[in-house]
Coordinates of C-alpha atoms and ligand atoms in Angstrom, one line a residue:
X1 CA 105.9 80.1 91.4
X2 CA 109.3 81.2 91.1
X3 CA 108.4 85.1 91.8
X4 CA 109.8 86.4 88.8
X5 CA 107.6 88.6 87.3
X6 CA 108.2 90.1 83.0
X7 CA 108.1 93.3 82.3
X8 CA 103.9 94.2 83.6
X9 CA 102.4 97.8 82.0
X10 CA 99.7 97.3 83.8
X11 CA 101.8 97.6 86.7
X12 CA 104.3 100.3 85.1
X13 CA 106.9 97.5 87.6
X14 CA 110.2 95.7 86.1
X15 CA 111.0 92.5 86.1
X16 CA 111.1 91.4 90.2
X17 CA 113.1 88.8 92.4
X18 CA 112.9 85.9 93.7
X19 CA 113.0 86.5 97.8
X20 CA 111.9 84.1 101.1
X21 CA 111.9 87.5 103.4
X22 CA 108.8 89.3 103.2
X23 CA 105.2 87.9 101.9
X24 CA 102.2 90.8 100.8
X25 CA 99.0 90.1 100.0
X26 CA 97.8 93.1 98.6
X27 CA 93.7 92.1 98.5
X28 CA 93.9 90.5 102.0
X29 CA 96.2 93.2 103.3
X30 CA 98.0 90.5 105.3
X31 CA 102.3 91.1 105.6
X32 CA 104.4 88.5 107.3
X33 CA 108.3 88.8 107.8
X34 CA 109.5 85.1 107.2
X35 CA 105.6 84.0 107.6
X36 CA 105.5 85.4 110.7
X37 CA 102.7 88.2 111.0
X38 CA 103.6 91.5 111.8
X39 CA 100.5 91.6 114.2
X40 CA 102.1 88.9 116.4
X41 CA 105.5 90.6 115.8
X42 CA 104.6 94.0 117.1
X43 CA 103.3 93.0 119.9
X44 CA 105.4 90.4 121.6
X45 CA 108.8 91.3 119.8
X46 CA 111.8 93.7 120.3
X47 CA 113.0 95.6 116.9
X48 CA 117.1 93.5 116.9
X49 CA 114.7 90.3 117.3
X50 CA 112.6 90.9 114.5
X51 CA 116.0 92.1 112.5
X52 CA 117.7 88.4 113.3
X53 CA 114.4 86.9 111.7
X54 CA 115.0 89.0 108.5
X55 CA 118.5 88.3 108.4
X56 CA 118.8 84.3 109.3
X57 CA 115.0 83.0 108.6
X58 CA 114.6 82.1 111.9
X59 CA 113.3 83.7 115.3
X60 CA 116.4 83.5 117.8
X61 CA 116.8 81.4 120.1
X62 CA 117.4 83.3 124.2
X63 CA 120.9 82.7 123.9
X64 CA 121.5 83.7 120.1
X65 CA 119.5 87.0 120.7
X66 CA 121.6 88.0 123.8
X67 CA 125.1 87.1 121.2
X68 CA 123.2 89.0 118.4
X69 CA 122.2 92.3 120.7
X70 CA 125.9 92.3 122.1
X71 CA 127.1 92.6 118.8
X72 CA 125.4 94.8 117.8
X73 CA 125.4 97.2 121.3
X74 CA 129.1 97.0 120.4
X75 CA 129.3 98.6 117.1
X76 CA 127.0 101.7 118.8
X77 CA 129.2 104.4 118.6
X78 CA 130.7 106.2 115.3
X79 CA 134.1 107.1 114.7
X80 CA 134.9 110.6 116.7
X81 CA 135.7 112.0 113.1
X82 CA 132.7 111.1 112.2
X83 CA 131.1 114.3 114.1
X84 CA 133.1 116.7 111.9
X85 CA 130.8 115.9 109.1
X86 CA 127.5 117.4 110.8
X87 CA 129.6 121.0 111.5
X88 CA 129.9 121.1 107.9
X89 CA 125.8 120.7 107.1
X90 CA 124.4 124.3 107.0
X91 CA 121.9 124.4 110.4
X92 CA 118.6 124.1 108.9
X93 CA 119.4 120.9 106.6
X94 CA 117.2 118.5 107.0
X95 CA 118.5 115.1 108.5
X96 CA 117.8 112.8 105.8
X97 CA 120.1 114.9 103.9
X98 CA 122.7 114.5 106.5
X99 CA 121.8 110.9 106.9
X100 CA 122.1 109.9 103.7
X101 CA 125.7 112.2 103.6
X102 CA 127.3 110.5 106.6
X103 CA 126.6 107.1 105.7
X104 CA 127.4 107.3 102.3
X105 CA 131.0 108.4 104.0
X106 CA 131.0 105.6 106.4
X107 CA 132.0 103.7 103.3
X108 CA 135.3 106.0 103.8
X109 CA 135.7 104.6 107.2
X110 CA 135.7 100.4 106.5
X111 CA 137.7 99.8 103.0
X112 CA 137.2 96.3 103.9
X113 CA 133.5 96.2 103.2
X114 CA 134.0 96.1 99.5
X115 CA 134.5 92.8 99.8
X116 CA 131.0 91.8 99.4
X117 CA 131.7 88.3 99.4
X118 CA 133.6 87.7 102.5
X119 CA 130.8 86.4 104.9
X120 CA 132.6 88.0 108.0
X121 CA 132.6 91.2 106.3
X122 CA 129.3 91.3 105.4
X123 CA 128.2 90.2 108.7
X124 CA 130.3 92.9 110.6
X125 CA 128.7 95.8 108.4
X126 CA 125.7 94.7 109.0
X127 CA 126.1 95.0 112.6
X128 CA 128.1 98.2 111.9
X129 CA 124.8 99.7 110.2
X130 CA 122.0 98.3 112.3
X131 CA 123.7 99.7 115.5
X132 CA 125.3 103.0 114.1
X133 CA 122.1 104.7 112.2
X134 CA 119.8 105.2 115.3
X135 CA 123.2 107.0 116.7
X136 CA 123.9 109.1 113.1
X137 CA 120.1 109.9 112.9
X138 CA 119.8 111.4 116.7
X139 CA 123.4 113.0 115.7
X140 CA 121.5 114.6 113.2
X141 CA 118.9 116.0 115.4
X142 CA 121.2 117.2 117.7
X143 CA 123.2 119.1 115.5
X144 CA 119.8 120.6 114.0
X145 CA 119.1 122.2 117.4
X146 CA 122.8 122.9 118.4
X147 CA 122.9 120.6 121.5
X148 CA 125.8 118.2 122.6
X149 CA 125.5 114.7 120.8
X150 CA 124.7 112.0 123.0
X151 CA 126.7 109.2 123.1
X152 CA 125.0 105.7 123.1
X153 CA 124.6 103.7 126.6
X154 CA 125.2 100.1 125.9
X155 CA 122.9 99.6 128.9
X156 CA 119.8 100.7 127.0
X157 CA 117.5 98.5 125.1
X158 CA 117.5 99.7 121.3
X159 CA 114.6 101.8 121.2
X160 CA 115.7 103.1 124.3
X161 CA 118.7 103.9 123.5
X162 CA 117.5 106.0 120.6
X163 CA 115.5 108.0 122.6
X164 CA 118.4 108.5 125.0
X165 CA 120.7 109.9 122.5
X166 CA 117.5 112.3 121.2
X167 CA 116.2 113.7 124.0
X168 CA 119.2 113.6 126.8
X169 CA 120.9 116.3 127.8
X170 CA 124.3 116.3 129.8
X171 CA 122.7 119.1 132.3
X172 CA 120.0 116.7 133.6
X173 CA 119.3 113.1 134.2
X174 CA 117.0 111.5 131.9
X175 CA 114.0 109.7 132.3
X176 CA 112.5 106.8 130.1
X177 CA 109.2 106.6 129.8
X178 CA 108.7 102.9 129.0
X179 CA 105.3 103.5 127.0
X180 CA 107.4 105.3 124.7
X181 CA 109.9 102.7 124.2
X182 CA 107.1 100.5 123.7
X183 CA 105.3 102.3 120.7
X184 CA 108.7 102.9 119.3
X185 CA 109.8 99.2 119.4
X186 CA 106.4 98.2 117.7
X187 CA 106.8 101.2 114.9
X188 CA 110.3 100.1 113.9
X189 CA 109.0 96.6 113.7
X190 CA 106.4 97.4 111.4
X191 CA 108.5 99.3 109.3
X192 CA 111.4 97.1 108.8
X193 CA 110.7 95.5 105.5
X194 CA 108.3 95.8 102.8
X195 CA 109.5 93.5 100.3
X196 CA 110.2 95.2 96.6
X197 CA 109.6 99.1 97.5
X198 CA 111.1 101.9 96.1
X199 CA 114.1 101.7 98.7
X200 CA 114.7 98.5 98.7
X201 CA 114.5 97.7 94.8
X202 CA 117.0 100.8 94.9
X203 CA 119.4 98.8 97.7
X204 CA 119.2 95.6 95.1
X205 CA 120.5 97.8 92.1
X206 CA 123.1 99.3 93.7
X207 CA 124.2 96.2 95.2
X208 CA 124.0 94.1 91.9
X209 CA 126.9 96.2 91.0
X210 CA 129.2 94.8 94.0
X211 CA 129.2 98.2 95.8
X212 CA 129.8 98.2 99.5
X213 CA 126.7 97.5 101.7
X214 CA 127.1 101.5 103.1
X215 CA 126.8 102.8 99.8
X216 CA 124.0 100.7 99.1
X217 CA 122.2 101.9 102.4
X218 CA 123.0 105.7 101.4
X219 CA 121.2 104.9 97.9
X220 CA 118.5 103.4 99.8
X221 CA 117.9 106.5 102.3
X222 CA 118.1 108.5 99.5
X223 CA 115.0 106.8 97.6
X224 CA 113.0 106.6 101.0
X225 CA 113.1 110.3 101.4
X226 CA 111.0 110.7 98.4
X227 CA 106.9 112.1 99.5
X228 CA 106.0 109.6 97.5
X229 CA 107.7 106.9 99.6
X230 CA 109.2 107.5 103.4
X231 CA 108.8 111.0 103.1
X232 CA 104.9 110.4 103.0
X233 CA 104.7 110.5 107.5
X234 CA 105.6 113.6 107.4
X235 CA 103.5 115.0 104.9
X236 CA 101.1 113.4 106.5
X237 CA 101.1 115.6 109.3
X238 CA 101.7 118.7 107.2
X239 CA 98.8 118.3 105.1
X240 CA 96.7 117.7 108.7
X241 CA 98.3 120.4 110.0
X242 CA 97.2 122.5 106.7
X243 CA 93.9 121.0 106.8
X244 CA 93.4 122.4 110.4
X245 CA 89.6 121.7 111.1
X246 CA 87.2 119.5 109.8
X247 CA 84.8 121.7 108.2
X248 CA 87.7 122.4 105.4
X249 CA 87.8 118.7 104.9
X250 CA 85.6 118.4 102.2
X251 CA 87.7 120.8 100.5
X252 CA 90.6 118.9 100.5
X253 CA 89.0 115.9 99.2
X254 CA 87.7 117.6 96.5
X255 CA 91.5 118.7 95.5
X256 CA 92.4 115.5 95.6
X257 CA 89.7 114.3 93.4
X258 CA 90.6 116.8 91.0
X259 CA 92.4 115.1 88.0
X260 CA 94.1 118.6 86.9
X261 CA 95.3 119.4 90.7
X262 CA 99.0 117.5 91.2
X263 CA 97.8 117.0 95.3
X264 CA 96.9 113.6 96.7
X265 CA 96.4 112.3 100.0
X266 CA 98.8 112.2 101.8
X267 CA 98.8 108.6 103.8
X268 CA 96.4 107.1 100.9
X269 CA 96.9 104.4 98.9
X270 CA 99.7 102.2 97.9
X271 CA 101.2 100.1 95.3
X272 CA 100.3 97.1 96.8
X273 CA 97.8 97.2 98.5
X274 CA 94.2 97.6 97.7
X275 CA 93.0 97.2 100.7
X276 CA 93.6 98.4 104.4
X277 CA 97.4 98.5 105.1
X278 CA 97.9 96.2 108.1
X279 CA 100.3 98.3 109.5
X280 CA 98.0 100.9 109.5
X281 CA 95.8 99.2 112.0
X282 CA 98.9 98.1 114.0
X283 CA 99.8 101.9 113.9
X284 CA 96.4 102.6 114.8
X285 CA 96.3 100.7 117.9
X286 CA 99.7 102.1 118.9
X287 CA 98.1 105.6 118.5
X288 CA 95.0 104.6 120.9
X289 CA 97.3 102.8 123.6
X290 CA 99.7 106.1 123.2
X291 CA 97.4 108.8 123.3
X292 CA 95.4 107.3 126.2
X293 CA 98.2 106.4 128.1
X294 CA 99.5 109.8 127.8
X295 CA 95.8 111.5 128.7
X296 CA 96.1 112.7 124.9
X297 CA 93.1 110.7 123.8
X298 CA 91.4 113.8 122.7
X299 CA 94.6 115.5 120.4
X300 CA 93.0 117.4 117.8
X301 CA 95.1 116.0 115.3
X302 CA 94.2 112.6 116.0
X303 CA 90.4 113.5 116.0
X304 CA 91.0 115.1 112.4
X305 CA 93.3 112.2 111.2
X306 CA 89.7 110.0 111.8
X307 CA 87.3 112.3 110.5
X308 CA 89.9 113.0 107.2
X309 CA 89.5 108.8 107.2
X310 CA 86.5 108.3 107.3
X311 CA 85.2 110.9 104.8
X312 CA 87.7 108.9 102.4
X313 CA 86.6 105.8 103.4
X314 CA 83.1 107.0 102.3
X315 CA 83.8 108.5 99.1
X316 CA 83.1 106.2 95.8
X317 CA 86.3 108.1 94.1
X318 CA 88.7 106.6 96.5
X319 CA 86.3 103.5 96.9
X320 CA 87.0 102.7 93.0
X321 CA 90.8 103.1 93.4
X322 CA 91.0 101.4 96.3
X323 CA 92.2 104.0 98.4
X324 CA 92.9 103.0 102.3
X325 CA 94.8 104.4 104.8
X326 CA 98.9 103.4 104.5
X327 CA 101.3 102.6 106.7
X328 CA 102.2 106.5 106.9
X329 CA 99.0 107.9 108.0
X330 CA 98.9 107.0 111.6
X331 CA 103.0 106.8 111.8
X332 CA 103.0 110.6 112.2
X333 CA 100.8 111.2 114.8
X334 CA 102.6 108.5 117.1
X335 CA 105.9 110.0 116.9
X336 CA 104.0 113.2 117.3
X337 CA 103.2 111.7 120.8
X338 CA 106.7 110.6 121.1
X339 CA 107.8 114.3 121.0
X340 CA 109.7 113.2 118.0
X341 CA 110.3 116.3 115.6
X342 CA 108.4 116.0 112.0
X343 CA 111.4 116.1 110.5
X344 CA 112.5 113.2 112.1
X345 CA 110.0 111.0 111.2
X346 CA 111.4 109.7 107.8
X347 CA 114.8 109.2 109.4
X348 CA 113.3 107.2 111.6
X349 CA 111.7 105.2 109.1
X350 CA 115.4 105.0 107.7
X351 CA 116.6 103.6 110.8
X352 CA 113.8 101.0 111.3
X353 CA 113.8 100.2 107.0
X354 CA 117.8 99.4 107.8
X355 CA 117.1 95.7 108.9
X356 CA 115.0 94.5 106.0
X357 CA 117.6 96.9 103.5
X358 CA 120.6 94.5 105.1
X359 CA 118.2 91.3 104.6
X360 CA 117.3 91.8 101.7
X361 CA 120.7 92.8 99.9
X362 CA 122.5 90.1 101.9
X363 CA 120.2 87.7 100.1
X364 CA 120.5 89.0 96.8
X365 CA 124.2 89.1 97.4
X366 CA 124.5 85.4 98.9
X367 CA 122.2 84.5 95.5
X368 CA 124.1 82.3 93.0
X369 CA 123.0 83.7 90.2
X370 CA 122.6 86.9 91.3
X371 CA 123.6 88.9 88.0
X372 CA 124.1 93.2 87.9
X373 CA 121.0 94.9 87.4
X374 CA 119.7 96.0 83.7
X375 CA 115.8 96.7 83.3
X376 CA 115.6 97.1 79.5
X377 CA 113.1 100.0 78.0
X378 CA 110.5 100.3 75.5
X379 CA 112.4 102.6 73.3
X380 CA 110.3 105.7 71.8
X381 CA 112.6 108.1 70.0
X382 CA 113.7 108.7 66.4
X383 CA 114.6 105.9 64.4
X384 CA 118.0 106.1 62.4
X385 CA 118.7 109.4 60.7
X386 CA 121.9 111.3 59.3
X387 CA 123.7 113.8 61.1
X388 CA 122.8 117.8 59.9
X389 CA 126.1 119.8 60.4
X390 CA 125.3 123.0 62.1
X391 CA 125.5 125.1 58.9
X392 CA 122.6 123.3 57.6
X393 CA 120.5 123.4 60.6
X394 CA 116.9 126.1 60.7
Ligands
SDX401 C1 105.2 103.8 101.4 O1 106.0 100.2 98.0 C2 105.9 100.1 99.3 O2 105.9 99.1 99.9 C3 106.1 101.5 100.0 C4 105.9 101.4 101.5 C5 107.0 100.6 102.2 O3 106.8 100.2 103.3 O4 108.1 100.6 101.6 O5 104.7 100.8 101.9 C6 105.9 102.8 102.2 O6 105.8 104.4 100.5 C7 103.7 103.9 101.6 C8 103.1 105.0 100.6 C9 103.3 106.3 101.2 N1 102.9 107.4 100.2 C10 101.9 108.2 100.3 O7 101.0 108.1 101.2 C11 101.7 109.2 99.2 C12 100.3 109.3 98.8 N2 100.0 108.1 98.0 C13 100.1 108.1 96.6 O8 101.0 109.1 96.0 C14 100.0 106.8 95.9 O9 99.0 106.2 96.4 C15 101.2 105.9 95.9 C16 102.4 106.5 95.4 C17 101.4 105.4 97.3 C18 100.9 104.7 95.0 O10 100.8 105.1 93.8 P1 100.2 104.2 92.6 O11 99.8 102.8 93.1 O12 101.1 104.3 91.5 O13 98.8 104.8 92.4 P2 98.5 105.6 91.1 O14 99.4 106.8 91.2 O15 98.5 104.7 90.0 O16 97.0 106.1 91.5 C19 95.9 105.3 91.1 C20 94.8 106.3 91.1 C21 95.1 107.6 90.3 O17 93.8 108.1 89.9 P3 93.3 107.9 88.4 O18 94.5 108.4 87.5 O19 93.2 106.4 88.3 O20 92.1 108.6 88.3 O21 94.5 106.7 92.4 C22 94.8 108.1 92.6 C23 95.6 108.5 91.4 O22 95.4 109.9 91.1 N3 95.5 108.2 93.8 C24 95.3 109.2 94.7 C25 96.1 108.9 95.8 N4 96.9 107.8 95.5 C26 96.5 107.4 94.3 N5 94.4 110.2 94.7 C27 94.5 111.0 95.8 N6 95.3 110.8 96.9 C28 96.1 109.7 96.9 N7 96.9 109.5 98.0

């Protein structure tokens, strides 16, 4: 009962943590944030909201969400010098490269956050990193297509805002379309914390060691961007986009089927779960409400991201494995509808992944006997032998 889990082959996972954030049930597929569902929370809850429950436990009250979302609004923009850094990207990087660059650097910027355990500094670069990535990541973006960044509006809802500083341009006003704000809201939401993933196990290690909470978010962009991980949304849509029609389905579930051919499926399986992701169904519905809103109902992609799902679905292979839909496979599409560029998409995830990242390290940190990281190994090399001078060696 105390969530500590040995060394498990079956598993191939390390030794785990004890945490009161996030709860999976992998068979069920059922994910609550602080035993809330994420159902409920996507629906009725704004993205800073659902980041307060990570952080404190609690759902805020009216008047500590307004004091939390004023802090955080305030912490919105990034050091002017901070913009040098993106002339120095070549044009074509991709932005979780210069995401993970610039706030590994920010660590440059706030010496003071090294002190891990002074509660007010901890709390300020939390609210320095939950209000500054959504402004480094449409940075990013903006530099990739060689227009003016945007500056935050501390006027704008968060979601809002985000879209503001990607798609505003000085020349013209800009419009907000609500429904966008709306199925952007719910996708961060969903994505925010996923208990002991890739990125976050990776936030915990680097933390253990007492590093600053900026280099610990850098590590854990870095370990997101992996296909196998964050990067899996937008190769998602690539491998739809290669697919192209339905008739060359059945060849690409044959490839994946194939135990000598490296490819999978993209948006399949998980860990975790071994049965239908939950927030693949929340994702889902977002899709529907989107697409229909928007008059897209019928966008080819969509149509082949169901047929692609249910031929899986169907097959005894990925029956066996329990092989279902992830949180990934619809995620694309909707930012697809959100005119957000595919290589956006994992940032994105970045940005929304930053409130449980900041939870999660902030409890490990605040854990009295926390103690530095150090998984052990099964060792399988030589046993002791003597040293052959080069002379002597064939
Ligand atoms: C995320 O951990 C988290 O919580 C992550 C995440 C989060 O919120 O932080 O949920 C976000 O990363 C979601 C996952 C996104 N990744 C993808 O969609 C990439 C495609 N999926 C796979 O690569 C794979 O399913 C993983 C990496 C997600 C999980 O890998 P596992 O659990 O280690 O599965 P496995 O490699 O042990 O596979 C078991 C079997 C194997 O076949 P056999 O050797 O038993 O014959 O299932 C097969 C695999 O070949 N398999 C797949 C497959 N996933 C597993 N075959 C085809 N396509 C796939 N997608």
């Amino acid at each position: 009962d105390t969530g500590l889990v040995a060394f498990d082959p079956s598993f191939g996972s390390t030794a785990s943590c004890r945490s009161s954030i996030t709860y999976i049930d992998g068979d069920a597929g059922v994910l609550l944030y602080r035993g809330y569902p994420i159902e409920a929370l996507a629906e009725r809850s704004t993205y800073l909201e659902v980041a307060y429950l990570l952080l404190f436990g609690e759902l805020p009250s009216a008047a500590q969400l307004r004091t939390f979302v004023h802090d955080i609004t305030y912490h919105t923009m990034v050091h002017e010098q901070i913009s040098r850094f993106y002339g120095a990207f070549p044009k074509d990087s991709h932005p979780m490269a210069v995401l993970l660059g610039v706030v590994g650097a920010l660590s440059a910027f706030y010496p003071d956050s090294t002190d891990v355990f002074d509660e007010d500094q901890r709390l300020i670069s939390v609210y320095r990193l939950l209000a500054k990535m959504p402004t480094i990541a449409a940075m990013a973006h903006k530099n990739s297509i060689g227009q003016p960044f945007v500056y935050p509006l501390n006027r704008l809802e968060y979601s809002e805002n985000f879209l503001h500083m990607m798609f505003s341009v000085p020349a013209e006003p800009y419009e907000m379309n609500p429904v966008f704000a709306k199925a952007l809201n719910a996708l961060l939401i969903i994505q925010a914390d996923h208990e002991q993933n890739a990125s976050t196990s990776t936030v915990r290690t680097v933390g253990s060691s007492r590093a600053n909470p900026f280099a610990c978010i850098a590590a854990g962009i870095a370990s997101l961007w992996g296909p196998l991980h964050g990067g899996a949304n937008e190769a998602v849509l690539t491998m739809l986009q290669e697919i192209g029609t339905r008739e060359r389905i059945p060849e690409f579930i044959a490839k994946a089927k194939d135990r000598n051919d490296p490819f999978r499926l993209m948006g399949f399986g998980h860990r975790v779960y071994r049965s239908y992701d939950p927030r693949a169904k929340v994702m889902q519905k977002i899709c529907d409400e989107l697409l229909s809103e928007l008059g897209d109902g019928d966008d080819p992609l969509l149509a082949l991201a169901r047929d692609l799902e249910k031929s899986v679905l169907a097959d005894d292979y990925f029956a066996e494995r329990k092989l279902y839909p992830n949180v990934d496979y619809y995620s694309g599409i909707v930012m697809r509808a959100l005119n957000i560029p595919t290589a956006m998409f994992t940032p994105i995830f970045a940005v929304a992944r930053t409130a449980g990242w900041l939870a999660q390290w902030t409890e490990m940190i605040q854990d009295p006997e926390q103690r530095i990281s150090r998984p052990r190994q099964l060792y399988t090399g030589p046993l002791r032998r003597d040293y052959v001078p080069l002379d002597q060696r064939p």
